[in-house]
Coordinates of C-alpha atoms and ligand atoms in Angstrom, one line a residue:
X1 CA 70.8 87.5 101.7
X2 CA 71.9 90.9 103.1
X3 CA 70.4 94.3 103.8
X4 CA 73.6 95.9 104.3
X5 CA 76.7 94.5 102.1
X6 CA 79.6 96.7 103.2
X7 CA 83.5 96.2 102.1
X8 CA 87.1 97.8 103.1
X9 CA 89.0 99.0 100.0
X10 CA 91.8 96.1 99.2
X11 CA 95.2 96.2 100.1
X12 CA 98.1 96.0 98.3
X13 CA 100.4 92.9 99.4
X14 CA 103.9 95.0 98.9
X15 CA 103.7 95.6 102.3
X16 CA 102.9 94.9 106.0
X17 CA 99.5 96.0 107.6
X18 CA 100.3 99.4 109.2
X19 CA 97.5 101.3 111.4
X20 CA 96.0 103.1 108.1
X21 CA 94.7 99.7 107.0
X22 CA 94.0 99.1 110.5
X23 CA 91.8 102.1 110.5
X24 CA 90.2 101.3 107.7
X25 CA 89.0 97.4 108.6
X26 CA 87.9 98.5 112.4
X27 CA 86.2 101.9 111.2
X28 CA 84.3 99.4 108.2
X29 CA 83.8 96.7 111.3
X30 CA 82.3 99.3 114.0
X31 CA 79.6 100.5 110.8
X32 CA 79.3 97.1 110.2
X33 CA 78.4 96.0 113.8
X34 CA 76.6 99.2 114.3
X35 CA 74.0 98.3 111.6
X36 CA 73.8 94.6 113.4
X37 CA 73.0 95.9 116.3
X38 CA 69.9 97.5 114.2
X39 CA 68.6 95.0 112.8
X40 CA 70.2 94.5 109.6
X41 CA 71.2 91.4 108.1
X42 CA 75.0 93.0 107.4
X43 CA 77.7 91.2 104.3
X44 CA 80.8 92.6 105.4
X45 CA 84.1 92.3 102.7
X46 CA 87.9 92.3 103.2
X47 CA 91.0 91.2 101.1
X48 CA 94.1 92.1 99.5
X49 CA 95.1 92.9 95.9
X50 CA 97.4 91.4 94.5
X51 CA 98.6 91.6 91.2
X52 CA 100.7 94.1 89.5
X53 CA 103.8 95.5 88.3
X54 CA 105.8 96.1 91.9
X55 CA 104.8 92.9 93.5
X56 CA 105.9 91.3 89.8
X57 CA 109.6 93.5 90.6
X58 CA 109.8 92.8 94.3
X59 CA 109.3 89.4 93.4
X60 CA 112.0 89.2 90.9
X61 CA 114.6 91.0 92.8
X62 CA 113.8 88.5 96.0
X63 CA 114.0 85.5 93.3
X64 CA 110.8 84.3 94.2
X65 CA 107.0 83.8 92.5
X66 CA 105.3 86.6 92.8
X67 CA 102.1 84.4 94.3
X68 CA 104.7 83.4 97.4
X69 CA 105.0 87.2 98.0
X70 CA 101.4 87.5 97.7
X71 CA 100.6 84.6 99.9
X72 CA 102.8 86.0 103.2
X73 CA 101.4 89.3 102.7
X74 CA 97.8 87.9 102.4
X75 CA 98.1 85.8 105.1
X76 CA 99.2 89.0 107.3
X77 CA 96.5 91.3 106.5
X78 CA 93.7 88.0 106.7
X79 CA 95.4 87.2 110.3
X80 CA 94.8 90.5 111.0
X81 CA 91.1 90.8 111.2
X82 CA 90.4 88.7 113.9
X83 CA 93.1 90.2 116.8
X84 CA 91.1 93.7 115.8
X85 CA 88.1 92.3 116.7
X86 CA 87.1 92.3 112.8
X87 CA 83.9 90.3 112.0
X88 CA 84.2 90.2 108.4
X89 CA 82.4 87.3 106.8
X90 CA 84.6 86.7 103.8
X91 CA 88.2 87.6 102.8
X92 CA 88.8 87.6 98.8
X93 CA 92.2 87.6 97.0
X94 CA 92.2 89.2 93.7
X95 CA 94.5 85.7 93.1
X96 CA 91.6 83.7 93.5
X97 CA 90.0 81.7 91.0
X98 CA 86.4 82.5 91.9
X99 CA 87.3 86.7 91.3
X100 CA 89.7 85.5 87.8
X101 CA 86.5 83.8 86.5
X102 CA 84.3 87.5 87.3
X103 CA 86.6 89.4 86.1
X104 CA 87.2 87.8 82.9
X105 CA 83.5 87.3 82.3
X106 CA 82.6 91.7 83.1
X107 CA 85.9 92.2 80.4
X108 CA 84.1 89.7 77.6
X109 CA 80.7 91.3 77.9
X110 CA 82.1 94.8 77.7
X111 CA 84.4 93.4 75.0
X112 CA 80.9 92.1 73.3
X113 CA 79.2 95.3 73.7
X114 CA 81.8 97.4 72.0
X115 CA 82.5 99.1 75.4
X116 CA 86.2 98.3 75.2
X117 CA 87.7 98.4 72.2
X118 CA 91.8 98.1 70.8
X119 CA 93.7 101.7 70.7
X120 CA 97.4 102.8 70.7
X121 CA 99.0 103.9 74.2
X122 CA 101.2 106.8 74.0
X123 CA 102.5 108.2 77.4
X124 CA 104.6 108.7 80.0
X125 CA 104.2 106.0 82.6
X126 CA 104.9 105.9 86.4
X127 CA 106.4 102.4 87.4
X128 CA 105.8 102.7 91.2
X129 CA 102.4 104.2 90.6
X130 CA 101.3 101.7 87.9
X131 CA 99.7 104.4 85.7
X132 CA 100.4 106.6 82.1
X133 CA 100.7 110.1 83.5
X134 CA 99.5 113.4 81.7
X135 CA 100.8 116.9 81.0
X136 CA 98.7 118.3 83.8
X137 CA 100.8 115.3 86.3
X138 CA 104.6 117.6 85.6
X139 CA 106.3 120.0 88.3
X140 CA 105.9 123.6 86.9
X141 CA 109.6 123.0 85.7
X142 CA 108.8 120.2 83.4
X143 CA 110.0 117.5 85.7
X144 CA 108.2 114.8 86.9
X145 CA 106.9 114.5 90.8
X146 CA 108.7 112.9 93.5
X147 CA 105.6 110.0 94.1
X148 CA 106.0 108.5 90.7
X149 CA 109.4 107.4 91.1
X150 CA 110.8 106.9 87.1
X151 CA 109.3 107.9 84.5
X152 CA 109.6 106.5 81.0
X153 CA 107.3 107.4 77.4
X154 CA 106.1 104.2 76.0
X155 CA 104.0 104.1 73.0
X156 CA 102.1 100.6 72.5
X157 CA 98.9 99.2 71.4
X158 CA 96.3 98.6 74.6
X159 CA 92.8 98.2 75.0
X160 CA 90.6 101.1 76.7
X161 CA 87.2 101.3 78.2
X162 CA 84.9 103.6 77.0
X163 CA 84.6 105.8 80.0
X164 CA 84.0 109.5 78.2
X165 CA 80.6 108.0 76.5
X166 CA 79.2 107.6 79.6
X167 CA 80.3 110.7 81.6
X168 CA 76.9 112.5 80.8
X169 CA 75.4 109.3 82.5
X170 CA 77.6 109.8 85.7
X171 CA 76.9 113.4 85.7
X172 CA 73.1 113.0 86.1
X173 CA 73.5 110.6 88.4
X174 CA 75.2 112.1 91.1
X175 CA 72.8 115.0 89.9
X176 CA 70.6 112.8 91.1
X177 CA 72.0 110.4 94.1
X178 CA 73.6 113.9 96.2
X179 CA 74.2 111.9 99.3
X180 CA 76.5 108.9 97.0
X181 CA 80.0 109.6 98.5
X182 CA 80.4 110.9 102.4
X183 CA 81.8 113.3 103.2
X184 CA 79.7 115.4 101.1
X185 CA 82.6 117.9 100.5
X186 CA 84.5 114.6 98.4
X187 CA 81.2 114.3 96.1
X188 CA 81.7 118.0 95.0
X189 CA 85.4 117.1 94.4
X190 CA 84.3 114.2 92.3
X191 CA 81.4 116.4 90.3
X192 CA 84.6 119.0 89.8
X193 CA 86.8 116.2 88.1
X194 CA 84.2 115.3 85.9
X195 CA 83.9 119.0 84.5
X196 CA 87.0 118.5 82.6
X197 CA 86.3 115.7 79.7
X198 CA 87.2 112.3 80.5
X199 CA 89.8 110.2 78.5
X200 CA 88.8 106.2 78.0
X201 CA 90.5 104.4 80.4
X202 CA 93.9 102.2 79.3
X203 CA 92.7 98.8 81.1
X204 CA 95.7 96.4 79.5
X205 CA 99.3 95.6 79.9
X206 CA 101.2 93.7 77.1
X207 CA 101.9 90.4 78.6
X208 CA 105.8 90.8 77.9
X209 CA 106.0 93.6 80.4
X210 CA 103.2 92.9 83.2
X211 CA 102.7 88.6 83.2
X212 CA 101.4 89.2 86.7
X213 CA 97.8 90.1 86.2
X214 CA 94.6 88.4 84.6
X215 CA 94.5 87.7 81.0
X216 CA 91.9 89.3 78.6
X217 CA 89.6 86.3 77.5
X218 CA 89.5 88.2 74.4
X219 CA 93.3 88.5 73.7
X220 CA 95.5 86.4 75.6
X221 CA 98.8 88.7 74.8
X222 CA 97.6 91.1 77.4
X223 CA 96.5 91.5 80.7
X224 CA 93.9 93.6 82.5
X225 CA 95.5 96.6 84.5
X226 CA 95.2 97.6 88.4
X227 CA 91.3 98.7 88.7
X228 CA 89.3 96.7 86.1
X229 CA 90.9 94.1 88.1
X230 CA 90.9 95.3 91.9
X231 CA 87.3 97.4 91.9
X232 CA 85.8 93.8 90.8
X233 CA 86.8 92.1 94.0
X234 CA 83.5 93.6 95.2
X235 CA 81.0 92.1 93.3
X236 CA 83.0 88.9 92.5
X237 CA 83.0 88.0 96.3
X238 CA 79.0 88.1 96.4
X239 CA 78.7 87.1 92.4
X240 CA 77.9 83.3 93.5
X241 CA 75.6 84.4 96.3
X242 CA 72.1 86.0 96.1
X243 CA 71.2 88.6 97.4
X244 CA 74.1 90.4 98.7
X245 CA 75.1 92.7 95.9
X246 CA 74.3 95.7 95.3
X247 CA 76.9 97.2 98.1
X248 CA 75.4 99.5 100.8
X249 CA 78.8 101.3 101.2
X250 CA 82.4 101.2 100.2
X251 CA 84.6 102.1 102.8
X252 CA 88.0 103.9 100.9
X253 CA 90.8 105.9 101.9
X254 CA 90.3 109.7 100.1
X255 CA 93.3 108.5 97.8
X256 CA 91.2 106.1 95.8
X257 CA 88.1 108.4 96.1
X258 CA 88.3 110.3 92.2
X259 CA 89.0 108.6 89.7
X260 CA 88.9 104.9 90.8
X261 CA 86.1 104.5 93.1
X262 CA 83.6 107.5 92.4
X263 CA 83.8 107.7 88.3
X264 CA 85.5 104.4 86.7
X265 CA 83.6 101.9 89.2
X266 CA 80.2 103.0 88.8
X267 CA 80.9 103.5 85.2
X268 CA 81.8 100.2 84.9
X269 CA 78.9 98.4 86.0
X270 CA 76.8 100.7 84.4
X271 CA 77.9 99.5 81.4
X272 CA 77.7 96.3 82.2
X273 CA 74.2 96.2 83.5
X274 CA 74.9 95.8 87.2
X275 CA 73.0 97.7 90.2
X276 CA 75.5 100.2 91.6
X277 CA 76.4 100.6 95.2
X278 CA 74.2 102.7 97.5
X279 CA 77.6 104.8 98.8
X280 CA 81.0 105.0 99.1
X281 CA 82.5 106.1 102.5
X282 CA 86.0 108.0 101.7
X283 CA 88.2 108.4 105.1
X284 CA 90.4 110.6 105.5
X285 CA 94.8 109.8 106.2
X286 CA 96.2 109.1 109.5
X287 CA 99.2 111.0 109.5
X288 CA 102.5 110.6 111.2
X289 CA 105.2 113.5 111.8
X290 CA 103.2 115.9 109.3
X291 CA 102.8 113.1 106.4
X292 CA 101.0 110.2 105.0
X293 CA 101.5 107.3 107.0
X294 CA 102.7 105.0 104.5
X295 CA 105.7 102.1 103.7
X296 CA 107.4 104.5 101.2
X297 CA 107.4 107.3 103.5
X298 CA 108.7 104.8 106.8
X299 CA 107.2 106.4 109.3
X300 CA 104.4 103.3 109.8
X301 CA 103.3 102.1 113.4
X302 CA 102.4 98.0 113.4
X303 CA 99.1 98.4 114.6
X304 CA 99.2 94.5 116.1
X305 CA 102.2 95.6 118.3
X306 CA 100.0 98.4 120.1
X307 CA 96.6 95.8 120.4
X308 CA 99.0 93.4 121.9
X309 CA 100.5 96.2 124.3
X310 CA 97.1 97.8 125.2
X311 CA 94.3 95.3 123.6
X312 CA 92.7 95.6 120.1
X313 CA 89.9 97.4 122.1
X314 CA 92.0 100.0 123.1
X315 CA 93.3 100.7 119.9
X316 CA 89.6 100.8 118.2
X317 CA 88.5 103.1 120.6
X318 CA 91.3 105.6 119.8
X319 CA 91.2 105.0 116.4
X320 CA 87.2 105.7 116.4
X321 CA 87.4 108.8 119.1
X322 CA 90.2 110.1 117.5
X323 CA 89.2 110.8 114.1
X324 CA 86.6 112.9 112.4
X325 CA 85.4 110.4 109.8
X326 CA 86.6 112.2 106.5
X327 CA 89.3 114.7 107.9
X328 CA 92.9 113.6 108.5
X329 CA 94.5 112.5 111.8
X330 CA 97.7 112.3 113.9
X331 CA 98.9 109.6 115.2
X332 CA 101.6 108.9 118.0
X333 CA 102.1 107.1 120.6
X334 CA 101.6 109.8 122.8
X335 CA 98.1 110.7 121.7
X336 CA 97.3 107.2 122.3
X337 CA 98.5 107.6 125.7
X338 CA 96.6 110.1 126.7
X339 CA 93.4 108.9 125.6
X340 CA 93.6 105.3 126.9
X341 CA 94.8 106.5 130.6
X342 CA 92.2 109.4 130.6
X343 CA 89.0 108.1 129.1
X344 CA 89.9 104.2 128.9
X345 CA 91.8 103.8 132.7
X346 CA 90.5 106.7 134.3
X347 CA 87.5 107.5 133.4
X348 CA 85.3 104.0 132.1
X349 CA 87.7 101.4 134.0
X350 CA 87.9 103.2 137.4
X351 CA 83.8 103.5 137.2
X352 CA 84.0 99.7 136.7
X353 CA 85.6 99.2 139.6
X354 CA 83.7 101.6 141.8
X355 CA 80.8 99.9 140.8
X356 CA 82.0 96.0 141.7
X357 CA 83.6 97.8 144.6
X358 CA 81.0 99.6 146.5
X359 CA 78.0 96.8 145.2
X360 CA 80.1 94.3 147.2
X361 CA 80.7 96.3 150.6
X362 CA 77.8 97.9 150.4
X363 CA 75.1 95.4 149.0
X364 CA 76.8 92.1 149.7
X365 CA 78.1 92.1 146.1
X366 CA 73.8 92.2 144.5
X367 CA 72.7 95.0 142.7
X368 CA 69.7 96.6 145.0
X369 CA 66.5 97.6 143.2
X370 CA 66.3 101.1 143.2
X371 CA 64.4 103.6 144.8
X372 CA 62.4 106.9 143.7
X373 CA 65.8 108.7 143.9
X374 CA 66.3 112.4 144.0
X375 CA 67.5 115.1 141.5
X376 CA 70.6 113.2 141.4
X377 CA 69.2 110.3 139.6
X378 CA 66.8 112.3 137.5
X379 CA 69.3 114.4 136.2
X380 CA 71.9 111.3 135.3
X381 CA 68.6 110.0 133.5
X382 CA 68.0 112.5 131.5
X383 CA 71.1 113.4 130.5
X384 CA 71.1 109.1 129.5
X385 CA 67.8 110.0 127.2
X386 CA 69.4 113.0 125.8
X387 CA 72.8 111.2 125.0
X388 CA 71.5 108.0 123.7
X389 CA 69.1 109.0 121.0
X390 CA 72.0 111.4 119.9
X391 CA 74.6 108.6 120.1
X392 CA 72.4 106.2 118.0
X393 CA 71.7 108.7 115.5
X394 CA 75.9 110.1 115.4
X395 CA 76.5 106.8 114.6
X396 CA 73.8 106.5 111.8
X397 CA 75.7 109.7 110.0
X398 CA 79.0 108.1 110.7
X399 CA 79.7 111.0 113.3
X400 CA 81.4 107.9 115.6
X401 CA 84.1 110.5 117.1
X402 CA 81.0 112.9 118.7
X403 CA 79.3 110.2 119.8
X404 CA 82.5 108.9 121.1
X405 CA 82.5 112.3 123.1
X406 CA 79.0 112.3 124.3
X407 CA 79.3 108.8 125.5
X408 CA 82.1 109.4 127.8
X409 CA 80.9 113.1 128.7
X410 CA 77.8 110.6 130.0
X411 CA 81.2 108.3 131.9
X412 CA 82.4 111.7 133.3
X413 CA 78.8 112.5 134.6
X414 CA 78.1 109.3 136.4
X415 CA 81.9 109.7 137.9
X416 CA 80.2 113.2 139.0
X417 CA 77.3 111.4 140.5
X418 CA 78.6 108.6 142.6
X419 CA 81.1 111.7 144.2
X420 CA 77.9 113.6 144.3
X421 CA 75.7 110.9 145.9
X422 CA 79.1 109.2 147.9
X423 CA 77.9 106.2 148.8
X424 CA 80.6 105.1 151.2
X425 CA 79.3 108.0 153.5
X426 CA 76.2 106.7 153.1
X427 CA 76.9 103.2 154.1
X428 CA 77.9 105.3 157.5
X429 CA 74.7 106.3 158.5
X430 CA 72.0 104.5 160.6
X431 CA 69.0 106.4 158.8
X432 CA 66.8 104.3 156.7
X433 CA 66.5 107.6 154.6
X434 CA 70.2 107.1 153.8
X435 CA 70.1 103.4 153.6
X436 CA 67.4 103.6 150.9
X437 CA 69.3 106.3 149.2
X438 CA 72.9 104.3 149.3
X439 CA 70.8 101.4 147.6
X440 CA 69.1 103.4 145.0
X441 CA 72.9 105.2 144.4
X442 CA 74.1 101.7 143.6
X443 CA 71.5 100.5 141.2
X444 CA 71.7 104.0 139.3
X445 CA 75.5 103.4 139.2
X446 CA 75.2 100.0 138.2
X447 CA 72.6 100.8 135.5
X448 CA 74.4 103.9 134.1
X449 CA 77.6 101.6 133.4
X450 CA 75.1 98.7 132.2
X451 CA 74.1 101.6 129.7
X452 CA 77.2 103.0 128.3
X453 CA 79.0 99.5 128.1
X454 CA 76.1 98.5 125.7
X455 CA 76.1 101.8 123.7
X456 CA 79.6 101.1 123.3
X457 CA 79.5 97.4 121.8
X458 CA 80.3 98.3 118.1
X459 CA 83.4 100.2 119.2
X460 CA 84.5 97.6 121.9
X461 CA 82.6 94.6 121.6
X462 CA 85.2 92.5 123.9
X463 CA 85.4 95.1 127.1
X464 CA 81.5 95.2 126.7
X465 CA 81.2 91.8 127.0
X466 CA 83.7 91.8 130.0
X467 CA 81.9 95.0 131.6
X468 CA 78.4 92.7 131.2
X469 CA 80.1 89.7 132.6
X470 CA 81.2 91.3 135.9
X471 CA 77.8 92.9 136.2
X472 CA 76.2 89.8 136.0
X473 CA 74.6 91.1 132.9
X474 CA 73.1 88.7 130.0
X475 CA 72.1 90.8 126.9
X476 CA 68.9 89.9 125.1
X477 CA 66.9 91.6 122.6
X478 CA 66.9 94.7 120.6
X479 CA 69.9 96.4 120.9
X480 CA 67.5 100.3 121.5
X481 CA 65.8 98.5 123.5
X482 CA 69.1 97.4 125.8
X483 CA 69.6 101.0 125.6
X484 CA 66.8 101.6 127.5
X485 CA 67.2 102.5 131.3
X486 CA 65.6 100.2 133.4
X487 CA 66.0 97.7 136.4
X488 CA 67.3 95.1 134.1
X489 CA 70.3 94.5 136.8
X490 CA 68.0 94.5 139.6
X491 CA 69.6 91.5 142.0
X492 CA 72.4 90.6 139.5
X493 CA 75.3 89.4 141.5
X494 CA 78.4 91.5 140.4
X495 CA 82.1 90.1 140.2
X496 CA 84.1 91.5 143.1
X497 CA 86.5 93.6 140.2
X498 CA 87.7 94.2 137.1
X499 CA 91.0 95.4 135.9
X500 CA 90.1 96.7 132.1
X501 CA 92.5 98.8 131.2
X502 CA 96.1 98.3 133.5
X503 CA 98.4 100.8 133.6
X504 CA 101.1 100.8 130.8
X505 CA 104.4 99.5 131.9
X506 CA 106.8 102.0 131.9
X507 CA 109.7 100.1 129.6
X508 CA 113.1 101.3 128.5
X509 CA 113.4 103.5 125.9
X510 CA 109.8 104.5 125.7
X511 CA 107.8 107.1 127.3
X512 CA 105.4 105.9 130.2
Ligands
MSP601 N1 94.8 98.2 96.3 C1 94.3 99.6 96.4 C2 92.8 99.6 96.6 C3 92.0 98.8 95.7 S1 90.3 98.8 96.2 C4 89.5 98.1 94.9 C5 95.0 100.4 97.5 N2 95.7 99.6 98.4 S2 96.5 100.3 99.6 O1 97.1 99.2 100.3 O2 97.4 101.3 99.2 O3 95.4 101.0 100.6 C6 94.4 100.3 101.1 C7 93.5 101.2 101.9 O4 94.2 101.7 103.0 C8 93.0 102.4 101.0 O5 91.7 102.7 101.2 C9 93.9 103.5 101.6 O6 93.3 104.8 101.5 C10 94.0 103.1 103.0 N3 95.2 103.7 103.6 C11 96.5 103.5 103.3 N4 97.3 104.3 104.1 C12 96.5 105.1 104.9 C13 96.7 106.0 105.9 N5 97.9 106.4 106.3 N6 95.6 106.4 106.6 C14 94.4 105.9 106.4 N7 94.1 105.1 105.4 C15 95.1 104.9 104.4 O7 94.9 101.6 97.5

């Protein structure tokens, strides 16, 4: 059972993980922890896909079985998940027996229903793009663009889905469902597309020129082409499991938004008779030096080397703060820089350790109950109210980068208070005024970090475990309700400190 099934689009295995599919799994993890933490029973998806005509090339010009290319590759995005701090329940391969056995069953009914049918191909195909191209596809001068590497016409008998008879179906029902792909901007792009009339969709390959696919049941002399394949991954991981299906959200790159995802999907288990998703989540492209980070383009950053340099954490956090859910984003190793020594050292890890820090000289290392307080406090409280109901409901509208903000504008503020409220001056004085003060300036301290290490446990789950730890803090119950201030810490016996985010080494070659 599940309230919330939610999936990651599937990689292709011709190439290592780079920090666009890293992007992708954390920001599908963080929604997927995030709707955890309230209450929902959450499914979350992963995998790779892995048939096709360039891992069937690569694999011939390396001599090998295409399934050995597909296993290493595989292996590297599934041993990826859990050093990002991905909690994805399952991991399918499009080579696996149990999505074969889906897919093949979806083609026969269709086959049965007179939803696909036999045609004739005629067109100019795209090798490195695995797909016929059109008219509309040419340069202005006739030639064909750089992205589809050769082109070649082929003319051969295929079988096609019956897409454009259900196109008045599609229409009404984004009519309908307005909220059904975020960013709403990308829903009017997909309600453009389908203003022009829709071809039926080629969904074969003759066997002689692509073996490395699934066969049709209903003709073993072909198999199915790249999406009736791929876009069945999601429903073939939950097919044996009740319950799970229909999706909540499909979390995609903008690249596979229209057509795949947004008009052949939906279409496709229309027709079959299957529930459609609730959403589909399109992200936007992390770029690098102006372009698409991507393998063909070479300008891709392993996004394990930078976890292992700085911890997955880290990298979450900038990959979440950084981008505006939806829009495009730069990446370098600069602009990591600066965010994890100002907001990650500076900023949350230097409050850490004021907090272990003054608790122990000034409390004997137990956090003091605290007092009425002055306008201090009350102000850091309410700016706490103000910023948690916000950050909850950011995070509800997949706004994770301005609740990013807010939270650490709140980090900033109780940096602000403890300069503000300088308890090592207080510790000075001999005035119970003072004394009560300095203890009531440690348990607001204490409880402020308590706070935003909790609000920030679907972005950094492992530092907000650590952060809890130190502050002798054991989280229980409803995560709004942990959200909550309060004297929860009242007598917890901190750690003596905490070193969250060191320093980067300055190394040779590479800016410090
Ligand atoms: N295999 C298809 C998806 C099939 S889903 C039924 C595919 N694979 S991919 O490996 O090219 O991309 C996988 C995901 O990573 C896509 O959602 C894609 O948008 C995303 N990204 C790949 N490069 C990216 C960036 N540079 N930035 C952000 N995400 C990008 O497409």
């Amino acid at each position: 059972m599940a309230d919330f099934y939610i999936t990651t689009a599937i990689s292709y295995v011709n190439g290592s993980p780079h920090i666009g599919h890293a992007y992708e799994l954390i920001l599908t993890d963080v929604i997927a922890r995030f709707h955890r933490l309230m209450g929902d029973r959450v499914y979350f998806l992963t995998g790779t896909d892995e048939h096709g005509q360039k891992v069937q090339q690569s694999a011939r010009a390396r001599g090998i079985p295409a399934q050995q290319i597909a296993d290493e590759i595989s292996a590297q995005f599934k041993a990826m998940g859990p050093r990002l701090g991905a909690t994805n329940d399952d991991f399918i391969r499009t080579t696996e027996e149990r999505h074969k056995a889906v897919v093949r069953e979806l083609l026969q009914r269709l086959f049965d229903k007179g939803d696909i049918y036999l045609g004739e191909y005629r067109g100019f195909y795209s090798t490195r793009q695995e797909q016929f191209l059109q008219e509309k596809d040419r340069n202005p001068d006739g030639s064909w663009p750089e992205l589809y590497g050769e082109v070649s016409e082929i003319i051969e008998p295929n079988y096609f889905f019956r897409l454009k008879a259900y196109q008045p179906w599609l229409v009404e029902f984004l009519a309908k469902n307005e909220d059904f792909v975020f960013p709403k901007f990308r829903q009017k792009q997909v309600v453009e597309f389908l203003k022009e009339p829709l071809n039926d969709l080629c969904i074969s390959r003759p066997r002689e020129r692509l073996e490395w696919g699934i066969p049709l049941p209903f003709d073993p002399g072909y198999v199915t082409y790249v999406w009736f394949d791929a876009l069945v991954n999601y429903y073939s991981a939950v097919a044996a499991k009740p319950g799970v299906w229909p999706a909540a959200l499909h979390v995609i790159g903008k690249d596979i938004l229209v057509p795949p995802h947004a008009v052949y999907w939906p279409i496709m288990l229309h027709a079959a008779g299957i529930e459609l998703p609730r959403g589909i989540l399109a992200h936007g492209w992390w770029l690098r030096g102006g372009s698409k980070m991507s393998k063909s383009a070479g300008n891709v950053q392993d996004p394990l080397a930078l976890a292992d340099e700085f911890s997955a954490d880290s990298l979450r956090y900038f990959l979440i703060r950084e981008m505006n859910v939806g829009q495009d984003g730069d990446f370098s190793r600069e602009l990591f820089l600066a965010r994890y020594n100002s907001d990650l050292a500076n900023d949350l890890g230097n409050l850490v350790n004021r907090v272990l820090n003054m608790t122990g000289r000034f409390a004997g290392g137990a956090v003091p109950a605290a007092g009425v307080g002055g306008d201090a406090e009350a102000e850091l409280r309410a700016l706490w109210g103000a910023t948690a109901g916000e950050y909850v409901a950011l995070f509800g509208r997949h706004q994770f980068h301005t609740g990013l903000e807010r939270l650490f504008a709140f980090v900033k503020s109780i940096n602000g208070y403890v300069e503000r409220r300088a308890p090592w001056k207080l510790g000075k004085s001999a005035e119970p005024a003072d004394k009560a003060l300095l203890e009531t300036s440690l348990a607001t301290m204490a409880e402020s970090l308590r706070l935003a290490s909790v609000a920030l446990r679907p972005v950094m789950p492992a530092a907000s475990e650590r952060i809890a730890g130190v502050l002798g803090y054991a989280p229980a119950g409803r995560w709004t309700d942990e959200l909550v201030w309060g004297g929860a810490l009242a007598g917890a016996r901190v750690a003596p400190s905490l070193v969250l985010f060191p320093r980067p080494q300055p190394a040779a070659g590479k800016a410090p």
